[in-house]
Coordinates of C-alpha atoms in Angstrom, one line a residue:
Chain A
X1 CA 128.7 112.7 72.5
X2 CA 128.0 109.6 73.3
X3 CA 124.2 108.2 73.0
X4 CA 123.0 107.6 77.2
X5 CA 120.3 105.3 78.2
X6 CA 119.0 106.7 81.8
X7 CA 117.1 103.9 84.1
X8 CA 115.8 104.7 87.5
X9 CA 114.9 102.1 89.9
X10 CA 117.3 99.6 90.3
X11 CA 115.5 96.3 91.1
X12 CA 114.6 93.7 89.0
X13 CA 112.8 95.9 86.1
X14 CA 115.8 98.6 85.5
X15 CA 118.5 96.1 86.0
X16 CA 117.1 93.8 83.2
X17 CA 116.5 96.7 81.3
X18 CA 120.2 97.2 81.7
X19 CA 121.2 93.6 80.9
X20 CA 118.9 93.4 78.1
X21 CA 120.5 96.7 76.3
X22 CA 123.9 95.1 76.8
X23 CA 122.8 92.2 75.2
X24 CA 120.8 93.2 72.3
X25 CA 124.0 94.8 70.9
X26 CA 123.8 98.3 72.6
X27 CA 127.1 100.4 73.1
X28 CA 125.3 103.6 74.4
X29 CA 126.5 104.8 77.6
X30 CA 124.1 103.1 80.5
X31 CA 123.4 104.8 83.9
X32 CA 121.4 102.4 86.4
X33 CA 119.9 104.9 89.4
X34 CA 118.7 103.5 93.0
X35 CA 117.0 104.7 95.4
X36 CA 117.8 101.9 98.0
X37 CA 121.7 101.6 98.5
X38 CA 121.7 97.7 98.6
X39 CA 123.0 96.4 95.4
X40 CA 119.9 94.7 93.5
X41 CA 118.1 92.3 95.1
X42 CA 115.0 90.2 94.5
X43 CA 111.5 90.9 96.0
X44 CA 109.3 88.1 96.2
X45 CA 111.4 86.0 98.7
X46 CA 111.2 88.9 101.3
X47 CA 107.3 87.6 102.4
X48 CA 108.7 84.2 102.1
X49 CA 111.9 82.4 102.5
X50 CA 113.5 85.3 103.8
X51 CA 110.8 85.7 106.2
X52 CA 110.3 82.4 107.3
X53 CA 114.5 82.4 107.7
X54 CA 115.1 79.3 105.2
X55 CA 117.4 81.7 103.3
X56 CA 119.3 84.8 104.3
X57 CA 119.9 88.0 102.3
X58 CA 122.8 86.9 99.8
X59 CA 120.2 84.6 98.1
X60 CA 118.5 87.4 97.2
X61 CA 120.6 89.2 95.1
X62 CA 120.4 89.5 91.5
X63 CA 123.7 89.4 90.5
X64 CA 127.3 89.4 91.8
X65 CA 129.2 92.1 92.2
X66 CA 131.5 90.4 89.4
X67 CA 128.4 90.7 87.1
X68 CA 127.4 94.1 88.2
X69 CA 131.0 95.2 87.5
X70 CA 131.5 93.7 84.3
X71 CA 127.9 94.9 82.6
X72 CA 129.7 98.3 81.7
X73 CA 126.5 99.6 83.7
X74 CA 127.3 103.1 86.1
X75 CA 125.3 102.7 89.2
X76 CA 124.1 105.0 91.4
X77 CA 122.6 103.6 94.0
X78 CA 121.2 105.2 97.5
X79 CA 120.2 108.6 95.6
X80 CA 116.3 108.7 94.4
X81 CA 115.7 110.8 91.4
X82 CA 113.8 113.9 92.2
X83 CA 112.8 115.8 89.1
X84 CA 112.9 115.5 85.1
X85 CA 112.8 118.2 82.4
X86 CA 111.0 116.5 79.6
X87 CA 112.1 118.9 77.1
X88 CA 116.2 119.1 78.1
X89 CA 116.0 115.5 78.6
X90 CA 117.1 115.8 81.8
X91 CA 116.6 114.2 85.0
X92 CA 117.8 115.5 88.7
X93 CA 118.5 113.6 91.4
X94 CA 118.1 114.0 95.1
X95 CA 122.0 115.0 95.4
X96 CA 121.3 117.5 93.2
X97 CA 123.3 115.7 90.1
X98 CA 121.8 116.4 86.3
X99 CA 122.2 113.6 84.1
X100 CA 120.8 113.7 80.3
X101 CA 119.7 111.2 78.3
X102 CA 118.4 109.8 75.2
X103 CA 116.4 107.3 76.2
X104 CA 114.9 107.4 79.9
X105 CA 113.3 104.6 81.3
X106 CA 110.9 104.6 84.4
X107 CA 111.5 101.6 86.5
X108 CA 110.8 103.2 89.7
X109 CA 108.3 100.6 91.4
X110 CA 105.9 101.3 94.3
X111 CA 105.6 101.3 97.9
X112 CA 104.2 100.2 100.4
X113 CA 100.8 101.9 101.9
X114 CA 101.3 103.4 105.1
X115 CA 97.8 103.8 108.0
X116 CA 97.9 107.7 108.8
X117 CA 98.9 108.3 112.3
X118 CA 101.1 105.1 112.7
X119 CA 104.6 107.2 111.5
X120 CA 107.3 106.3 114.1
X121 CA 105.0 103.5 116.5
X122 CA 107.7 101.1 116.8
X123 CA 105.9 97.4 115.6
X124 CA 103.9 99.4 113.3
X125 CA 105.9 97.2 109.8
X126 CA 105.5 97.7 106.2
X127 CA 106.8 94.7 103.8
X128 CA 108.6 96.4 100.5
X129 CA 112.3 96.3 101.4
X130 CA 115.0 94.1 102.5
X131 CA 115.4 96.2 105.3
X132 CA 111.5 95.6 105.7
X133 CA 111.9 92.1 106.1
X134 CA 114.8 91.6 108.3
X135 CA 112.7 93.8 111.0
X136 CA 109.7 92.1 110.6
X137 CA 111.1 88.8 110.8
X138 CA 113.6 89.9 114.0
X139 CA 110.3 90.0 115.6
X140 CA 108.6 86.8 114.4
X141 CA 108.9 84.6 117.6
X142 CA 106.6 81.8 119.3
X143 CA 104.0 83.3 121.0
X144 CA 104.2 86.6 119.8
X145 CA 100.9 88.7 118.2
X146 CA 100.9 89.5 114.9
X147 CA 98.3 91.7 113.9
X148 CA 98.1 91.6 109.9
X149 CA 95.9 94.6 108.4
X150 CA 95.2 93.2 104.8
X151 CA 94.5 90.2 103.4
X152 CA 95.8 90.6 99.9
X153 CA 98.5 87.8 99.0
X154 CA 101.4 89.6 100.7
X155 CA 99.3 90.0 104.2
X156 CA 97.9 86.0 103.4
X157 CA 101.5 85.0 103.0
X158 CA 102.7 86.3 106.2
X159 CA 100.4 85.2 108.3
X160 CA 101.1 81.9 106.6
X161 CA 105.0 82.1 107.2
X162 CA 104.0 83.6 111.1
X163 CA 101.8 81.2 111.7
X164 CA 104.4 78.2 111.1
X165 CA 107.3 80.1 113.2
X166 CA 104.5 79.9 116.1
X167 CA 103.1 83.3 116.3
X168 CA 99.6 84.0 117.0
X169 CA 98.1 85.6 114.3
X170 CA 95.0 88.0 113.7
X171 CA 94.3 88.9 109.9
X172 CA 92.7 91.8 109.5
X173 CA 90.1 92.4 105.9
X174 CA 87.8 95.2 105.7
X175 CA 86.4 93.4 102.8
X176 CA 83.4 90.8 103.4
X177 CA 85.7 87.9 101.6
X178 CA 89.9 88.4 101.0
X179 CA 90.9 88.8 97.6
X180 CA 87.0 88.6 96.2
X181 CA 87.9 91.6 94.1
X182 CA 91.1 90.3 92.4
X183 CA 90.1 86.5 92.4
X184 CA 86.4 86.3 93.3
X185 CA 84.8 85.1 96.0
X186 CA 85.1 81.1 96.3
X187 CA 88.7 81.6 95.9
X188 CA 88.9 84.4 98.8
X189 CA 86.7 81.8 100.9
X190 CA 89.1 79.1 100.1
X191 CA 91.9 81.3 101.3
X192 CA 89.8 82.3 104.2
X193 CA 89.7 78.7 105.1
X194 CA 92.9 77.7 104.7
X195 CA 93.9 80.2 107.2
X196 CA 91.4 79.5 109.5
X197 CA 92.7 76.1 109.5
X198 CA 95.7 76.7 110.0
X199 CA 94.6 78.9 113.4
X200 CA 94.9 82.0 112.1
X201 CA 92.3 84.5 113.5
X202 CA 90.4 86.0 110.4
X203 CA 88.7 89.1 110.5
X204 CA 86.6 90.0 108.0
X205 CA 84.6 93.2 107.5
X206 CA 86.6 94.8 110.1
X207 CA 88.0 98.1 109.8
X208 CA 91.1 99.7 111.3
X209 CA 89.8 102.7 113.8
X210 CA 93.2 103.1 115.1
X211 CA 96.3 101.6 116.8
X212 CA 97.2 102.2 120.3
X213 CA 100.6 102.1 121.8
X214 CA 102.6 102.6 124.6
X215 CA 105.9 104.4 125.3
X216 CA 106.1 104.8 121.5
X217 CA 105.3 100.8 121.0
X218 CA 102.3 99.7 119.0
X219 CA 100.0 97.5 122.1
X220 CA 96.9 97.2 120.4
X221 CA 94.5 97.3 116.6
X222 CA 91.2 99.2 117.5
X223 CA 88.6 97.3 115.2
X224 CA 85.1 98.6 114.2
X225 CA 82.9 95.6 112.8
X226 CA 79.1 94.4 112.5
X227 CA 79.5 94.0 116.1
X228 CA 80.9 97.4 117.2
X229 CA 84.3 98.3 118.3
X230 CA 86.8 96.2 119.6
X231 CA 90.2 96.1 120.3
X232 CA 93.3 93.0 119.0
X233 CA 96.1 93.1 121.1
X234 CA 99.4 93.1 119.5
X235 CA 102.8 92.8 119.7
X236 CA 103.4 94.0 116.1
X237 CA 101.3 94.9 113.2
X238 CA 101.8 94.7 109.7
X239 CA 100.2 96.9 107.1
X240 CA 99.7 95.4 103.9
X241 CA 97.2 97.3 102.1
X242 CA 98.9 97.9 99.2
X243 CA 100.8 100.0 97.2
X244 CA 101.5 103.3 95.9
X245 CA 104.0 104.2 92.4
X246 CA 106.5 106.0 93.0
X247 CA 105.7 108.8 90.7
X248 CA 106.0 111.6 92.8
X249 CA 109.6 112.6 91.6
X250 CA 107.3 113.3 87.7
X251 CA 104.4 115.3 89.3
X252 CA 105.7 118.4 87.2
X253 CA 107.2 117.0 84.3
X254 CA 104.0 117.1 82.1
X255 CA 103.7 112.9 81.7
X256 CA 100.4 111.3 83.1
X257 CA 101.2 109.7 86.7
X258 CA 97.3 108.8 87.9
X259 CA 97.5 105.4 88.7
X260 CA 101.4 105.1 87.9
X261 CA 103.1 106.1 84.5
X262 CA 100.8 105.9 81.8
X263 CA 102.2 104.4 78.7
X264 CA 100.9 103.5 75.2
X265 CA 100.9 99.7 74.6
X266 CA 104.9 99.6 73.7
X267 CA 105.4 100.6 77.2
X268 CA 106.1 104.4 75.7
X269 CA 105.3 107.4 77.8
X270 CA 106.5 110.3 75.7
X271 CA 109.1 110.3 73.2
X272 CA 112.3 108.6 74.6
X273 CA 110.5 107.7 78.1
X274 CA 109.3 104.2 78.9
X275 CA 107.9 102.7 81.8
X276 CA 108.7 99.1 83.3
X277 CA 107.3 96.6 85.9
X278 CA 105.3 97.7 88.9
X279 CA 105.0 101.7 88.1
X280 CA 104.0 101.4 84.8
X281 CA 100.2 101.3 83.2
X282 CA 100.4 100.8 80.0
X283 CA 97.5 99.4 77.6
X284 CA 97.7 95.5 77.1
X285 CA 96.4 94.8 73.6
X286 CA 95.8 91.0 74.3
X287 CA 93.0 92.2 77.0
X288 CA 92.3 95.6 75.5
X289 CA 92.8 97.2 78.8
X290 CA 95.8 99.5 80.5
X291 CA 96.7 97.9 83.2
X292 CA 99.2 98.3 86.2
X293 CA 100.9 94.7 86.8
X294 CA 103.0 94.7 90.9
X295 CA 104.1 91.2 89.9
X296 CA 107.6 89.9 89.5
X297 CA 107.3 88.5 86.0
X298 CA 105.9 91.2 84.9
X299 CA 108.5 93.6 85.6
X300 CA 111.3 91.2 83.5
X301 CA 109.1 90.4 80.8
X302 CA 108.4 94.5 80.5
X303 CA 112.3 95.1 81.0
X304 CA 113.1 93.0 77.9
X305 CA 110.5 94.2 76.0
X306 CA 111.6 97.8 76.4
X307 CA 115.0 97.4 76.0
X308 CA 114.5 95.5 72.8
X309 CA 112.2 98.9 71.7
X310 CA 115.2 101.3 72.8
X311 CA 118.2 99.4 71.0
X312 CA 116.4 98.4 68.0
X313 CA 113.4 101.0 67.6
X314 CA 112.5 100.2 64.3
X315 CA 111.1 96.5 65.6
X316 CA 107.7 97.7 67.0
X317 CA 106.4 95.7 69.0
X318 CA 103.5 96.1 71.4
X319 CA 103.7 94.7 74.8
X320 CA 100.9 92.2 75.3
X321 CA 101.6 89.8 78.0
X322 CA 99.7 86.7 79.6
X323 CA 100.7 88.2 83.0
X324 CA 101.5 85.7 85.9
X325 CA 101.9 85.2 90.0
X326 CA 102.3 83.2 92.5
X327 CA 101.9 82.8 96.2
X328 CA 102.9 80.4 98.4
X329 CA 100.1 79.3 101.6
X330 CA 101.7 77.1 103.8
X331 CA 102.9 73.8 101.9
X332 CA 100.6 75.1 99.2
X333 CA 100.9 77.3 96.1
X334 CA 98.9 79.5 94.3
X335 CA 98.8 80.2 90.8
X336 CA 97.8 82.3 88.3
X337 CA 98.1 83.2 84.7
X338 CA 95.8 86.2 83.0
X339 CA 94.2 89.5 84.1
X340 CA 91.9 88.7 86.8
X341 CA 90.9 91.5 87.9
X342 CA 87.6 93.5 87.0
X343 CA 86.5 89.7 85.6
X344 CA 82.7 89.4 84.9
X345 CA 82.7 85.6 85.9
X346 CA 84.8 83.5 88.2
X347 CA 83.9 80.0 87.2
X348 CA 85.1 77.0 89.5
X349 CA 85.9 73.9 88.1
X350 CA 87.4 72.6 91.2
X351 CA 87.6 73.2 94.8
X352 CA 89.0 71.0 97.8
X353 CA 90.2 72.2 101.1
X354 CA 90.5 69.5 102.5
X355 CA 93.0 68.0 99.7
X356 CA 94.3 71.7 98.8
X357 CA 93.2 71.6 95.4
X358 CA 91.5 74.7 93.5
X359 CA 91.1 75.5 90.1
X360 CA 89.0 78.7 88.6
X361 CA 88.9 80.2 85.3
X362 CA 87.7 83.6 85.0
X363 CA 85.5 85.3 82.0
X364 CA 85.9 89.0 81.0
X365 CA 83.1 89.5 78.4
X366 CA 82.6 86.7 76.2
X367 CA 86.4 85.4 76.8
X368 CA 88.5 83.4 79.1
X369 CA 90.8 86.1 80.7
X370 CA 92.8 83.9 83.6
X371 CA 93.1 80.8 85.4
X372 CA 93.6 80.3 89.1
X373 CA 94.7 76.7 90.4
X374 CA 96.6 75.9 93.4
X375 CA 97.6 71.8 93.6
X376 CA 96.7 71.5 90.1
X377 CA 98.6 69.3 87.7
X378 CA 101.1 72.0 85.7
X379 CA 100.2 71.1 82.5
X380 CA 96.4 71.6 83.5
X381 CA 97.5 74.9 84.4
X382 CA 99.5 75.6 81.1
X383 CA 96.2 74.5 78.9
X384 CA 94.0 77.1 80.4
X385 CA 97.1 79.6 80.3
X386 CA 97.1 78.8 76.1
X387 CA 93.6 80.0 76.2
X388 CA 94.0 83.1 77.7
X389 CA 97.0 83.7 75.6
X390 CA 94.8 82.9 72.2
X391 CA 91.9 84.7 73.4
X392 CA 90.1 82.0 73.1
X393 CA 86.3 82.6 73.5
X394 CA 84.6 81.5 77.1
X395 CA 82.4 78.9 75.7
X396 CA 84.7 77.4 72.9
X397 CA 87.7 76.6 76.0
X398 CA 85.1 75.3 78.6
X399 CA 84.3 72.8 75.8
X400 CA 87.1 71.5 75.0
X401 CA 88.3 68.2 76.3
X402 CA 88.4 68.4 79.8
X403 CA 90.7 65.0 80.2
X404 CA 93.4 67.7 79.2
X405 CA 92.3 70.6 81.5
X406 CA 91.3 69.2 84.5
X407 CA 92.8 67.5 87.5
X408 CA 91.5 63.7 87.7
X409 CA 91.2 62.4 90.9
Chain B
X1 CA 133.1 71.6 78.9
X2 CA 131.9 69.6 75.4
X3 CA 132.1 70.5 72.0
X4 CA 130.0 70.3 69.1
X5 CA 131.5 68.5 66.0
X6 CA 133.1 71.7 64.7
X7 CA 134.4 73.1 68.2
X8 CA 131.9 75.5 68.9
X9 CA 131.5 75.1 73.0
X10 CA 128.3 74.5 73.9
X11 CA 125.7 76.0 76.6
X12 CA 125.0 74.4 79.5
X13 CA 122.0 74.0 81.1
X14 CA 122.1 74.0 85.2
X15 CA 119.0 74.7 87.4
X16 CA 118.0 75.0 91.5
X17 CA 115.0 73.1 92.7
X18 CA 114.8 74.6 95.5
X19 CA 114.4 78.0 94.5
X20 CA 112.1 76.9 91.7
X21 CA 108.5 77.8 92.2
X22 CA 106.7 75.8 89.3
X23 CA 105.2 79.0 87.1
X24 CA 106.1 76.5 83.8
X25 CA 107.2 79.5 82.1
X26 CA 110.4 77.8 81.0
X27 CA 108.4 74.7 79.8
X28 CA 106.0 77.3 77.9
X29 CA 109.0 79.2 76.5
X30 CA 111.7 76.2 75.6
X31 CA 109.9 73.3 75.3
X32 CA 112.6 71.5 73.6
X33 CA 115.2 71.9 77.1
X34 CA 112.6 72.0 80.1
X35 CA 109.9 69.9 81.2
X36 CA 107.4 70.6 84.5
X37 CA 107.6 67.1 86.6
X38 CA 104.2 66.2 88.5
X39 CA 105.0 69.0 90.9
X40 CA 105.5 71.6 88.6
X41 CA 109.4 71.8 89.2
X42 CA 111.3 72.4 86.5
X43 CA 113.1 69.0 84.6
X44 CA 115.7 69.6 82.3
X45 CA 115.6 67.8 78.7
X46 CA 118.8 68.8 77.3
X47 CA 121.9 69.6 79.4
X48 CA 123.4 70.6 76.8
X49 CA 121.0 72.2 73.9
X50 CA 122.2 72.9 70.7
X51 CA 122.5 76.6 69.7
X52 CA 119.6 77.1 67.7
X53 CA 117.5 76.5 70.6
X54 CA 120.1 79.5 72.8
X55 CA 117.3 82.1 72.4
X56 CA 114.8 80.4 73.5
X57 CA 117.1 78.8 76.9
X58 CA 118.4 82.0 77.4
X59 CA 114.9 83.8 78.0
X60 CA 113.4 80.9 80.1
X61 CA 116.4 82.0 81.7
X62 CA 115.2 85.4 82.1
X63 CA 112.0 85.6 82.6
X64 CA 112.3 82.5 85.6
X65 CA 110.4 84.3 88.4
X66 CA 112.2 82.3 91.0
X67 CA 115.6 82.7 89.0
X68 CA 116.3 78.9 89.0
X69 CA 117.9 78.9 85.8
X70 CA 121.5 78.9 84.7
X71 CA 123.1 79.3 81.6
X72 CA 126.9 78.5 81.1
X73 CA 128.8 79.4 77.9

């Protein structure tokens, strides 16, 4: 029989993965299994031009439906996988279909957080899905209230796309500073700022007690704070405190789902099965840490790599990326290259509100791990990035030149 | 489309500035065929690179976050 290549999830990881096959020469059989019925489509517009209704939904696609049809790819979209058998090599889906494999590869992503006991409250919105998107932004309308629980980058970026379509917003951070944890404090204050600038009501240190509705629609956040309990009207909340991997559909096939799929550092979670893009931890060799990337790069970068494993197996090749994001604030944007999180030192080399400028380098034991900047010169940017990438050690990158590392002016 | 001397077609090169978002990763990954300008959008070198440097064009391509890159032939 022929030799099959399974993928599940069908967004940008397991279609690359697809792609990538094809083009590395492999003439397997390829099976390509959604969950959402759309044909693939791209994420990181949804909290952004989608939202802010600069582009509509056909910009988002990942390829035509010429493409799709000419990759030699079967899709089956709109049924989730619910079960595998490690040892038949077999996976179940939702419809009850077997398919076998050879090669299986996890690309089944995450979503989005829910607040217990806000199931079926109409205005109560998640952000993960196109379908997501197009509610949230049906409802974004001068005037309106926009209660955002979260201030990670996908809460910060709607309130910054709500904010310029008029709404009055009210962002919502149990946390003493946004984003201190991934990105440290000055750059959480930063953010903080820029918000507050920009009129956004930030509430920090505030917890959600509970939401109150009316006739089934959401009227209200109930907040507990230093100052006691009080209560943000709104007219919609959204609930961005992030994300959960879809791993359920594995809790009995004998693989490691804690914090997502765990994989060794070629993305490998037991013979034949691989994980790629936001569901997969696997151990980064560059920062000698597993880690769990939800970042659009990422899921690419770990598409290629796998599919380069599964057609040509005996190239091995670990997985270490420099991973990277962005996030657009308003006319700015944020960027960063490295793994920032769990950093020992968030140094800043820069900071201006006022002229939207920001640039931090981050230290994870005695080396420079990542680089924040947001109005920084891109090759400034890519000189720090280098670092990272050639684990260069703290003290030898800060001295180096800065005429080629730092903004001027 | 143009040729090389011995008729081999060669790749093109197209990209959209208003999708792209500035990551460099192109620049970083094909230095020869992209460029960053002063606002970090991507500037193309070489319409038309020659085919050694495909491999390299063809995963700035890929791994564009914004997916601002096009590659014809």
């Amino acid at each position: 029989m022929k030799e099959r290549v399974v993928v599940v999830g069908a967004s940008a990881g397991g279609l690359t993965v697809a792609e990538a096959l094809r083009r590395a020469g492999y003439e397997g059989a390829i099976t390509l299994v959604g969950d959402e019925a759309e044909p693939p489509y791209d994420r990181p517009p949804l909290s952004k031009h989608l939202l802010s209704g600069q582009w509509e939904p056909d910009r988002l696609a990942l390829r035509s439906e010429a493409d799709l049809a000419a990759s030699e790819v079967e899709l089956r979209l709109g049924v989730p996988a619910s079960g595998l058998d490690l040892g038949a090599r077999t996976l179940t889906l939702a419809d009850g279909a077997r398919l076998t494999y050879d090669s299986l590869v996890v690309a089944t992503g995450v979503r989005a957080r829910r607040l217990p006991g806000t199931d079926g409250v109409d205005g109560v919105h998640t952000l993960r899905t196109l379908h997501d998107a197009l509610a949230l932004r049906d409802r974004l309308r001068p005037g309106r209230r926009l209660v955002v629980v979260g201030a990670g980058f996908l809460g910060t970026e709607v309130a910054a796309v709500a904010r310029a379509l008029g709404v009055e917003v009210t962002l919502v951070e149990s946390a003493a500073v946004p984003l201190a944890a991934a990105v440290g404090e000055a750059a959480g204050l930063f953010l903080t700022g820029l918000h507050r600038e920009h009129g956004v009501e930030v509430r920090t240190g505030a917890t959600v007690a509970g939401i109150m509705s009316a006739e089934g629609r959401v009227t209200g956040v109930r907040l507990t704070d230093a100052a006691g309990a009080s209560v943000v009207p709104a007219d919609d909340v959204l609930v961005a405190i992030g994300c959960t991997p879809n791993t359920e559909w594995l809790a009995d096939s004998g693989l490691s789902v804690q914090d997502g799929l765990e994989c060794d550092e070629y993305c490998v979670a037991a013979p034949g099965v691989y994980g790629v893009g936001d569901v997969a931890r696997w151990y980064n060799p560059l920062f000698g840490t597993a880690m769990r990337v939800e970042h659009r790069t990422n899921a690419t970068e770990q598409a290629m790599a796998v599919a380069r494993r599964v057609a040509r197996p005996e190239e091995r090749q670990p997985f270490a990326p420099v991973p990277y994001f962005w996030s657009d604030q308003y006319d700015g944007r944020f960027q960063a290259h490295g793994h920032l999180r769990g950093h020992d030192e968030a140094l800043v080399l820069d900071s201006d509100l006022a002229q939207r400028r920001l640039l931090v380098v981050y230290r994870t034991g005695d080396r420079i791990t990542g680089v924040l900047g947001a109005g920084v010169p891109p090759k400034a940017l890519r000189t720090w990035r280098g670092f990272v990438a050639t684990r260069t050690p703290w003290q030898e990158a800060l001295a180096r030149p800065r005429a080629a590392a730092v903004p001027t002016g | 489309m143009t040729a090389d001397p011995i008729g081999v077609p060669l790749m093109r090169v197209t990209t959209e500035r208003d999708r792209c978002v500035g990551s460099g990763q192109c620049a970083m990954l094909s230095p020869e065929v992209f460029d960053q300008d002063d606002e970090g959008l991507v500037t193309v070198l070489q319409e038309e690179p020659a085919d050694e440097l495909r491999e390299g064009v063809l995963q700035a391509a890929d791994l564009c976050p914004s997916r601002s890159i096009r590659v014809h032939g």
